[in-house]
Amino acid sequence: MPYHRLLTEQTAALVGALPIEVVVMNSLTVNLHLMMASFYRPTRERHKILIERGAFPSDQYAVKSQIRFHGFSPDSLIELAAREGESSVRDEDLEALIEREGSAIALILLGGVNYATGQLFDVELITKAGHNKGCLVGCDLAHAAGNVPLHLHDWGTDFAVWCSYKYLNGGPGCVAACFVHERHSEDWALPRFAGWWGHDEKSRFEMGPKFHPMPGAEGWQLSNPPILALAPLRASMEIFAEAGMERLRAKSVSLTGYLEFLLQEQAARNFSIITPRDPEKRGAQLSIRLSRQGRELCDRLTAQGVIGDWREPDTYRVAAVPLYNSYQDVYEFASGFSAALR
Ligand SMILES: Cc1ncc(COP(=O)(O)O)c(C=O)c1O
């Protein structure tokens, strides 16, 4: 019955949370809706949601549908874009926008690492700027969890959601997770979409008609946990605990720096790297913009066993993952990429 708790301590450590602040459950978009049911409470004066332009489509659909669900118009969505000719959003533009429009923003929801560009956002800075203007702040950490160190409790972020498909090795459809800051853990007045597994476990099996939530993130659970799906994630989390996020990050910075160096050395320069150059502003991923025939190049590399990821219209994403990629892998990738380009 409490199988999901076997993952709690390591999950909390991974994102810099207290155990009461995390729960492993559902899939990411489901968790995002559950969080918005509680933390997107628009009023006539304060009804906007701020996201980054180019947020993952599921997040865009989810926030737009929440806005419509509450009877507001598409104008309630603010999408912050990078400046003309730039690929990443500047911190100062984010801060200025929050300062300017903050009193009308109900919720700020940003990716920890943007899935397309690989930009790592300063979640602490955004949380502080948002809170100063009375906004709630949530995060989609799908591309950040297991990729970069996170300190959600200290940063004060209201909620976060992430999946385990990518750096956490779960594979498609594996169970996602959710963070709710301790300050909300016993706020019984918060509206929420309830299910029996969110009910206080001490009286859950009395099967009473009235819902009494568990304190903390577990109070947002709907259903009893999928044990077979949790088992491989548990194995992965044990590996993360053993390797340590700080050590993984140190290797990641070096590995991705090496990848960037080798790519910059290429003679054929018919591509550009759109991921920020500053290691503090990115995780393991580099997004390569190809000027022509990018899809064919991607297919050619895949046929050679080099699996990157193609995103229309022109972006090829690769990530040198510190847990299992070596410097030799990176070198071989760069050589294969160079040959495919030629
Ligand atoms: C940033 C981001 N948000 C949302 C999702 C959707 O996840 P799920 O299929 O678990 O809802 C993904 C999945 O790849 C993602 O990368």
Short mmCIF file of C-alpha atoms and ligand atoms in Angstrom, two decimals:
data_model
loop_
_atom_site.label_atom_id
_atom_site.label_comp_id
_atom_site.label_asym_id
_atom_site.label_seq_id
_atom_site.Cartn_x
_atom_site.Cartn_y
_atom_site.Cartn_z
CA MET A 1 0.00 0.00 0.00
CA PRO A 2 2.70 2.59 0.77
CA TYR A 3 5.00 1.51 -2.10
CA HIS A 4 5.21 5.08 -3.50
CA ARG A 5 6.86 6.17 -0.23
CA LEU A 6 9.89 4.05 -1.05
CA LEU A 7 10.70 6.78 -3.58
CA THR A 8 9.91 9.80 -1.42
CA GLU A 9 13.22 10.44 0.31
CA GLN A 10 15.33 10.17 -2.85
CA THR A 11 12.86 12.18 -4.89
CA ALA A 12 12.89 14.94 -2.26
CA ALA A 13 16.71 14.97 -2.26
CA LEU A 14 16.80 15.15 -6.05
CA VAL A 15 14.77 18.38 -6.21
CA GLY A 16 15.87 19.93 -2.91
CA ALA A 17 12.59 19.36 -1.10
CA LEU A 18 11.35 18.09 2.24
CA PRO A 19 9.83 14.60 2.07
CA ILE A 20 6.38 16.03 2.84
CA GLU A 21 6.65 18.25 -0.25
CA VAL A 22 6.90 15.52 -2.90
CA VAL A 23 4.89 12.64 -4.24
CA VAL A 24 5.43 10.35 -7.22
CA MET A 25 2.16 9.92 -9.10
CA ASN A 26 0.29 10.12 -12.43
CA SER A 27 1.82 11.66 -15.53
CA LEU A 28 3.11 15.18 -15.91
CA THR A 29 0.16 16.89 -17.61
CA VAL A 30 -2.28 15.30 -15.16
CA ASN A 31 -0.20 16.69 -12.28
CA LEU A 32 -0.07 20.09 -13.96
CA HIS A 33 -3.86 20.22 -14.12
CA LEU A 34 -4.16 19.06 -10.50
CA MET A 35 -1.75 21.82 -9.45
CA MET A 36 -3.56 24.46 -11.47
CA ALA A 37 -6.88 23.36 -9.97
CA SER A 38 -5.40 24.50 -6.64
CA PHE A 39 -2.98 27.25 -7.60
CA TYR A 40 -4.60 28.97 -10.56
CA ARG A 41 -7.47 30.83 -8.91
CA PRO A 42 -8.12 33.72 -11.29
CA THR A 43 -10.08 36.81 -10.30
CA ARG A 44 -11.23 39.73 -12.44
CA GLU A 45 -8.20 41.77 -11.40
CA ARG A 46 -5.66 38.95 -11.41
CA HIS A 47 -6.29 36.30 -14.05
CA LYS A 48 -3.20 36.02 -16.26
CA ILE A 49 -0.77 33.13 -16.66
CA LEU A 50 2.81 33.86 -17.72
CA ILE A 51 4.71 31.15 -19.63
CA GLU A 52 7.75 31.22 -21.89
CA ARG A 53 7.06 31.33 -25.64
CA GLY A 54 7.86 27.89 -27.05
CA ALA A 55 6.86 26.08 -23.84
CA PHE A 56 6.22 22.37 -24.35
CA PRO A 57 2.91 22.01 -26.26
CA SER A 58 1.18 19.99 -23.54
CA ASP A 59 1.85 22.85 -21.09
CA GLN A 60 0.47 25.37 -23.59
CA TYR A 61 -2.68 23.29 -24.10
CA ALA A 62 -3.08 22.79 -20.35
CA VAL A 63 -2.77 26.47 -19.42
CA LYS A 64 -5.02 27.60 -22.30
CA SER A 65 -7.67 25.08 -21.31
CA GLN A 66 -7.48 26.20 -17.66
CA ILE A 67 -7.94 29.82 -18.72
CA ARG A 68 -10.99 28.86 -20.83
CA PHE A 69 -12.30 26.62 -18.04
CA HIS A 70 -12.40 29.64 -15.72
CA GLY A 71 -14.27 31.68 -18.35
CA PHE A 72 -11.40 33.99 -19.36
CA SER A 73 -10.23 34.84 -22.87
CA PRO A 74 -6.93 33.88 -24.58
CA ASP A 75 -5.70 37.38 -23.69
CA SER A 76 -5.11 36.04 -20.19
CA LEU A 77 -2.06 34.17 -21.50
CA ILE A 78 1.23 36.07 -21.60
CA GLU A 79 4.03 34.36 -23.53
CA LEU A 80 7.44 35.87 -22.99
CA ALA A 81 9.62 35.58 -26.10
CA ALA A 82 13.36 35.91 -26.59
CA ARG A 83 14.40 39.17 -28.23
CA GLU A 84 14.48 39.39 -32.03
CA GLY A 85 17.50 37.45 -33.29
CA GLU A 86 18.08 35.72 -29.89
CA SER A 87 17.13 32.20 -28.80
CA SER A 88 17.00 32.54 -25.01
CA VAL A 89 14.85 34.69 -22.78
CA ARG A 90 16.87 37.26 -20.82
CA ASP A 91 16.50 37.35 -17.03
CA GLU A 92 16.12 41.13 -17.11
CA ASP A 93 13.22 40.85 -19.61
CA LEU A 94 11.50 38.33 -17.36
CA GLU A 95 11.95 40.53 -14.30
CA ALA A 96 10.76 43.64 -16.17
CA LEU A 97 7.66 41.84 -17.43
CA ILE A 98 6.78 40.54 -13.96
CA GLU A 99 7.32 44.05 -12.54
CA ARG A 100 5.12 45.61 -15.24
CA GLU A 101 2.27 43.08 -15.39
CA GLY A 102 2.64 41.25 -12.07
CA SER A 103 -0.47 42.69 -10.43
CA ALA A 104 -2.61 41.04 -13.14
CA ILE A 105 -0.69 37.72 -13.14
CA ALA A 106 -2.24 34.90 -11.10
CA LEU A 107 0.32 32.26 -12.02
CA ILE A 108 3.84 32.14 -13.46
CA LEU A 109 4.61 28.75 -14.98
CA LEU A 110 8.03 28.25 -16.53
CA GLY A 111 10.04 25.26 -17.65
CA GLY A 112 13.10 24.68 -15.47
CA VAL A 113 14.97 23.86 -18.68
CA ASN A 114 13.17 24.73 -21.92
CA TYR A 115 12.74 21.53 -23.92
CA ALA A 116 13.59 23.12 -27.29
CA THR A 117 16.42 25.56 -26.58
CA GLY A 118 17.90 23.90 -23.49
CA GLN A 119 17.84 27.24 -21.60
CA LEU A 120 17.98 26.78 -17.83
CA PHE A 121 15.81 29.35 -16.07
CA ASP A 122 16.72 30.96 -12.77
CA VAL A 123 13.82 29.51 -10.79
CA GLU A 124 14.86 31.26 -7.58
CA LEU A 125 14.96 34.69 -9.23
CA ILE A 126 11.60 34.13 -10.96
CA THR A 127 10.01 32.87 -7.75
CA LYS A 128 11.18 35.94 -5.81
CA ALA A 129 10.11 38.36 -8.54
CA GLY A 130 6.71 36.67 -8.80
CA HIS A 131 6.09 36.54 -5.05
CA ASN A 132 7.02 40.22 -4.72
CA LYS A 133 4.10 41.00 -7.00
CA GLY A 134 1.73 38.56 -5.28
CA CYS A 135 1.82 35.90 -8.05
CA LEU A 136 2.00 32.17 -7.44
CA VAL A 137 4.91 30.43 -9.15
CA GLY A 138 5.02 26.90 -10.57
CA CYS A 139 7.58 25.03 -12.64
CA ASP A 140 7.67 22.25 -15.20
CA LEU A 141 10.90 20.40 -14.44
CA ALA A 142 10.57 17.65 -17.09
CA HIS A 143 13.97 18.57 -18.54
CA ALA A 144 15.54 19.72 -15.27
CA ALA A 145 14.94 16.88 -12.79
CA GLY A 146 18.02 14.67 -12.73
CA ASN A 147 19.78 17.12 -15.06
CA VAL A 148 20.62 20.10 -12.84
CA PRO A 149 20.68 20.60 -9.04
CA LEU A 150 17.40 22.00 -7.73
CA HIS A 151 16.52 23.61 -4.39
CA LEU A 152 12.77 23.96 -4.59
CA HIS A 153 12.13 24.29 -0.85
CA ASP A 154 14.69 27.05 -0.34
CA TRP A 155 13.68 28.82 -3.55
CA GLY A 156 10.12 28.90 -2.23
CA THR A 157 8.45 27.83 -5.50
CA ASP A 158 4.78 27.08 -4.85
CA PHE A 159 4.59 23.90 -6.90
CA ALA A 160 6.48 21.91 -9.51
CA VAL A 161 5.77 18.93 -11.72
CA TRP A 162 8.10 16.68 -13.69
CA CYS A 163 8.12 13.39 -15.52
CA SER A 164 10.68 10.61 -15.29
CA TYR A 165 11.02 9.86 -19.03
CA LYS A 166 14.23 11.73 -19.63
CA TYR A 167 17.15 12.08 -17.21
CA LEU A 168 15.42 9.88 -14.64
CA ASN A 169 15.49 6.87 -16.98
CA GLY A 170 11.82 5.92 -16.55
CA GLY A 171 11.04 5.72 -20.26
CA PRO A 172 7.83 6.93 -21.93
CA GLY A 173 4.75 6.75 -19.76
CA CYS A 174 6.64 6.12 -16.51
CA VAL A 175 5.25 7.76 -13.40
CA ALA A 176 5.68 11.53 -12.91
CA ALA A 177 6.08 13.54 -9.71
CA CYS A 178 4.90 16.63 -8.00
CA PHE A 179 6.20 19.18 -5.46
CA VAL A 180 3.97 21.34 -3.27
CA HIS A 181 5.77 23.77 -0.98
CA GLU A 182 5.45 23.09 2.75
CA ARG A 183 3.66 26.41 3.25
CA HIS A 184 0.64 24.90 1.46
CA SER A 185 0.84 21.49 3.11
CA GLU A 186 -1.87 22.11 5.68
CA ASP A 187 -3.89 24.71 3.85
CA TRP A 188 -7.17 22.84 3.98
CA ALA A 189 -9.02 25.77 2.40
CA LEU A 190 -7.19 25.27 -0.92
CA PRO A 191 -9.60 23.88 -3.47
CA ARG A 192 -8.42 20.64 -5.04
CA PHE A 193 -9.63 17.79 -7.21
CA ALA A 194 -9.82 14.96 -4.73
CA GLY A 195 -9.49 11.19 -4.90
CA TRP A 196 -9.43 8.51 -2.23
CA TRP A 197 -5.64 8.19 -2.16
CA GLY A 198 -5.33 11.83 -1.16
CA HIS A 199 -7.50 11.14 1.89
CA ASP A 200 -5.84 11.00 5.28
CA GLU A 201 -4.46 7.47 5.41
CA LYS A 202 -5.42 7.01 9.06
CA SER A 203 -9.10 7.03 8.19
CA ARG A 204 -9.01 6.27 4.44
CA PHE A 205 -10.34 2.75 4.86
CA GLU A 206 -13.22 3.86 7.01
CA MET A 207 -14.60 4.72 3.57
CA GLY A 208 -16.44 7.78 4.89
CA PRO A 209 -18.23 10.28 2.63
CA LYS A 210 -16.20 13.34 3.69
CA PHE A 211 -12.77 14.06 2.22
CA HIS A 212 -9.97 14.84 4.72
CA PRO A 213 -6.74 15.38 2.77
CA MET A 214 -3.33 14.10 3.81
CA PRO A 215 -0.96 16.92 4.74
CA GLY A 216 1.61 17.74 2.07
CA ALA A 217 1.91 16.69 -1.56
CA GLU A 218 0.35 13.28 -0.88
CA GLY A 219 -2.94 15.08 -0.30
CA TRP A 220 -3.12 15.64 -4.08
CA GLN A 221 -3.02 11.93 -4.93
CA LEU A 222 -6.07 10.54 -6.66
CA SER A 223 -5.56 6.82 -7.04
CA ASN A 224 -3.56 4.05 -5.46
CA PRO A 225 -0.04 3.89 -6.87
CA PRO A 226 0.98 1.73 -9.89
CA ILE A 227 3.52 -0.53 -8.21
CA LEU A 228 4.94 -2.18 -11.34
CA ALA A 229 5.51 1.21 -12.97
CA LEU A 230 7.15 2.59 -9.84
CA ALA A 231 9.63 -0.29 -9.49
CA PRO A 232 12.04 0.70 -12.33
CA LEU A 233 11.91 4.34 -11.25
CA ARG A 234 12.84 3.26 -7.76
CA ALA A 235 15.89 1.44 -9.18
CA SER A 236 16.85 4.59 -11.09
CA MET A 237 16.45 6.82 -8.04
CA GLU A 238 18.78 4.55 -6.10
CA ILE A 239 21.42 5.05 -8.79
CA PHE A 240 20.94 8.84 -8.57
CA ALA A 241 21.29 8.72 -4.80
CA GLU A 242 24.51 6.71 -5.13
CA ALA A 243 26.02 8.92 -7.86
CA GLY A 244 24.93 12.20 -6.21
CA MET A 245 23.46 15.12 -8.11
CA GLU A 246 26.42 17.43 -7.38
CA ARG A 247 28.90 14.96 -8.86
CA LEU A 248 26.64 14.30 -11.85
CA ARG A 249 26.37 18.03 -12.46
CA ALA A 250 30.14 18.50 -12.29
CA LYS A 251 30.65 15.82 -14.93
CA SER A 252 27.73 17.16 -16.96
CA VAL A 253 29.20 20.68 -17.17
CA SER A 254 32.51 19.24 -18.32
CA LEU A 255 30.95 16.75 -20.77
CA THR A 256 28.65 19.30 -22.39
CA GLY A 257 31.51 21.82 -22.54
CA TYR A 258 33.59 19.21 -24.37
CA LEU A 259 30.71 18.53 -26.78
CA GLU A 260 30.32 22.24 -27.46
CA PHE A 261 34.09 22.61 -28.00
CA LEU A 262 34.17 19.75 -30.53
CA LEU A 263 31.17 21.14 -32.40
CA GLN A 264 32.69 24.62 -32.56
CA GLU A 265 35.83 23.05 -34.04
CA GLN A 266 33.92 21.68 -37.04
CA ALA A 267 35.13 22.94 -40.40
CA ALA A 268 31.64 22.92 -41.93
CA ARG A 269 29.78 25.71 -40.08
CA ASN A 270 26.33 25.31 -41.59
CA PHE A 271 24.74 25.01 -38.15
CA SER A 272 24.54 27.01 -34.93
CA ILE A 273 24.09 26.09 -31.27
CA ILE A 274 21.05 27.90 -29.86
CA THR A 275 21.52 26.71 -26.26
CA PRO A 276 23.12 29.35 -24.00
CA ARG A 277 26.93 29.16 -23.88
CA ASP A 278 27.07 29.87 -20.15
CA PRO A 279 27.04 26.52 -18.25
CA GLU A 280 24.98 28.24 -15.52
CA LYS A 281 22.23 28.75 -18.09
CA ARG A 282 21.97 25.22 -19.43
CA GLY A 283 21.90 21.56 -18.44
CA ALA A 284 23.25 18.61 -20.42
CA GLN A 285 21.41 19.41 -23.64
CA LEU A 286 22.67 21.27 -26.69
CA SER A 287 20.18 22.26 -29.38
CA ILE A 288 21.75 22.53 -32.79
CA ARG A 289 20.01 24.60 -35.46
CA LEU A 290 20.76 23.23 -38.89
CA SER A 291 20.47 25.41 -41.92
CA ARG A 292 19.37 22.72 -44.37
CA GLN A 293 18.50 19.05 -44.69
CA GLY A 294 18.58 18.62 -40.94
CA ARG A 295 16.04 15.83 -40.87
CA GLU A 296 18.12 13.73 -43.31
CA LEU A 297 21.23 14.31 -41.23
CA CYS A 298 19.36 13.17 -38.15
CA ASP A 299 18.14 10.02 -39.98
CA ARG A 300 21.66 9.25 -41.21
CA LEU A 301 23.04 9.52 -37.67
CA THR A 302 20.24 7.36 -36.29
CA ALA A 303 21.10 4.66 -38.86
CA GLN A 304 24.64 4.71 -37.43
CA GLY A 305 23.25 4.19 -33.92
CA VAL A 306 23.63 7.82 -32.81
CA ILE A 307 20.26 8.71 -31.36
CA GLY A 308 19.58 12.43 -31.14
CA ASP A 309 16.21 14.09 -31.44
CA TRP A 310 14.79 16.08 -34.34
CA ARG A 311 12.32 18.93 -33.65
CA GLU A 312 10.65 20.67 -36.59
CA PRO A 313 11.48 22.90 -38.29
CA ASP A 314 15.25 22.96 -37.83
CA THR A 315 16.47 21.79 -34.43
CA TYR A 316 18.52 18.72 -33.53
CA ARG A 317 18.79 18.08 -29.79
CA VAL A 318 21.53 16.05 -28.15
CA ALA A 319 22.33 15.51 -24.51
CA ALA A 320 25.57 14.07 -23.17
CA VAL A 321 24.15 12.39 -20.07
CA PRO A 322 26.71 12.17 -17.27
CA LEU A 323 25.23 9.04 -15.74
CA TYR A 324 26.09 6.85 -18.72
CA ASN A 325 27.79 8.87 -21.48
CA SER A 326 31.57 9.02 -21.64
CA TYR A 327 33.96 11.55 -23.17
CA GLN A 328 34.63 8.89 -25.81
CA ASP A 329 30.88 8.84 -26.66
CA VAL A 330 30.96 12.61 -27.08
CA TYR A 331 34.04 12.40 -29.31
CA GLU A 332 32.41 9.73 -31.47
CA PHE A 333 29.23 11.75 -31.72
CA ALA A 334 31.12 14.82 -32.88
CA SER A 335 33.02 12.77 -35.50
CA GLY A 336 29.80 11.15 -36.76
CA PHE A 337 28.05 14.51 -36.85
CA SER A 338 30.92 16.01 -38.79
CA ALA A 339 30.89 13.16 -41.34
CA ALA A 340 27.11 13.39 -41.71
CA LEU A 341 27.34 17.15 -42.24
CA ARG A 342 29.94 16.66 -45.00
C1 LIG B 1 8.31 19.90 -20.73
C2 LIG B 1 7.28 18.82 -20.84
N1 LIG B 1 6.04 19.07 -20.37
C3 LIG B 1 5.08 18.11 -20.46
C4 LIG B 1 5.32 16.86 -20.99
C5 LIG B 1 4.21 15.88 -21.08
O1 LIG B 1 4.37 14.80 -20.20
P1 LIG B 1 3.19 13.75 -19.97
O2 LIG B 1 3.07 12.94 -21.22
O3 LIG B 1 3.62 12.92 -18.81
O4 LIG B 1 1.94 14.51 -19.68
C6 LIG B 1 6.60 16.56 -21.46
C7 LIG B 1 6.87 15.22 -22.03
O5 LIG B 1 7.76 14.98 -22.79
C8 LIG B 1 7.60 17.58 -21.39
O6 LIG B 1 8.84 17.35 -21.86
#
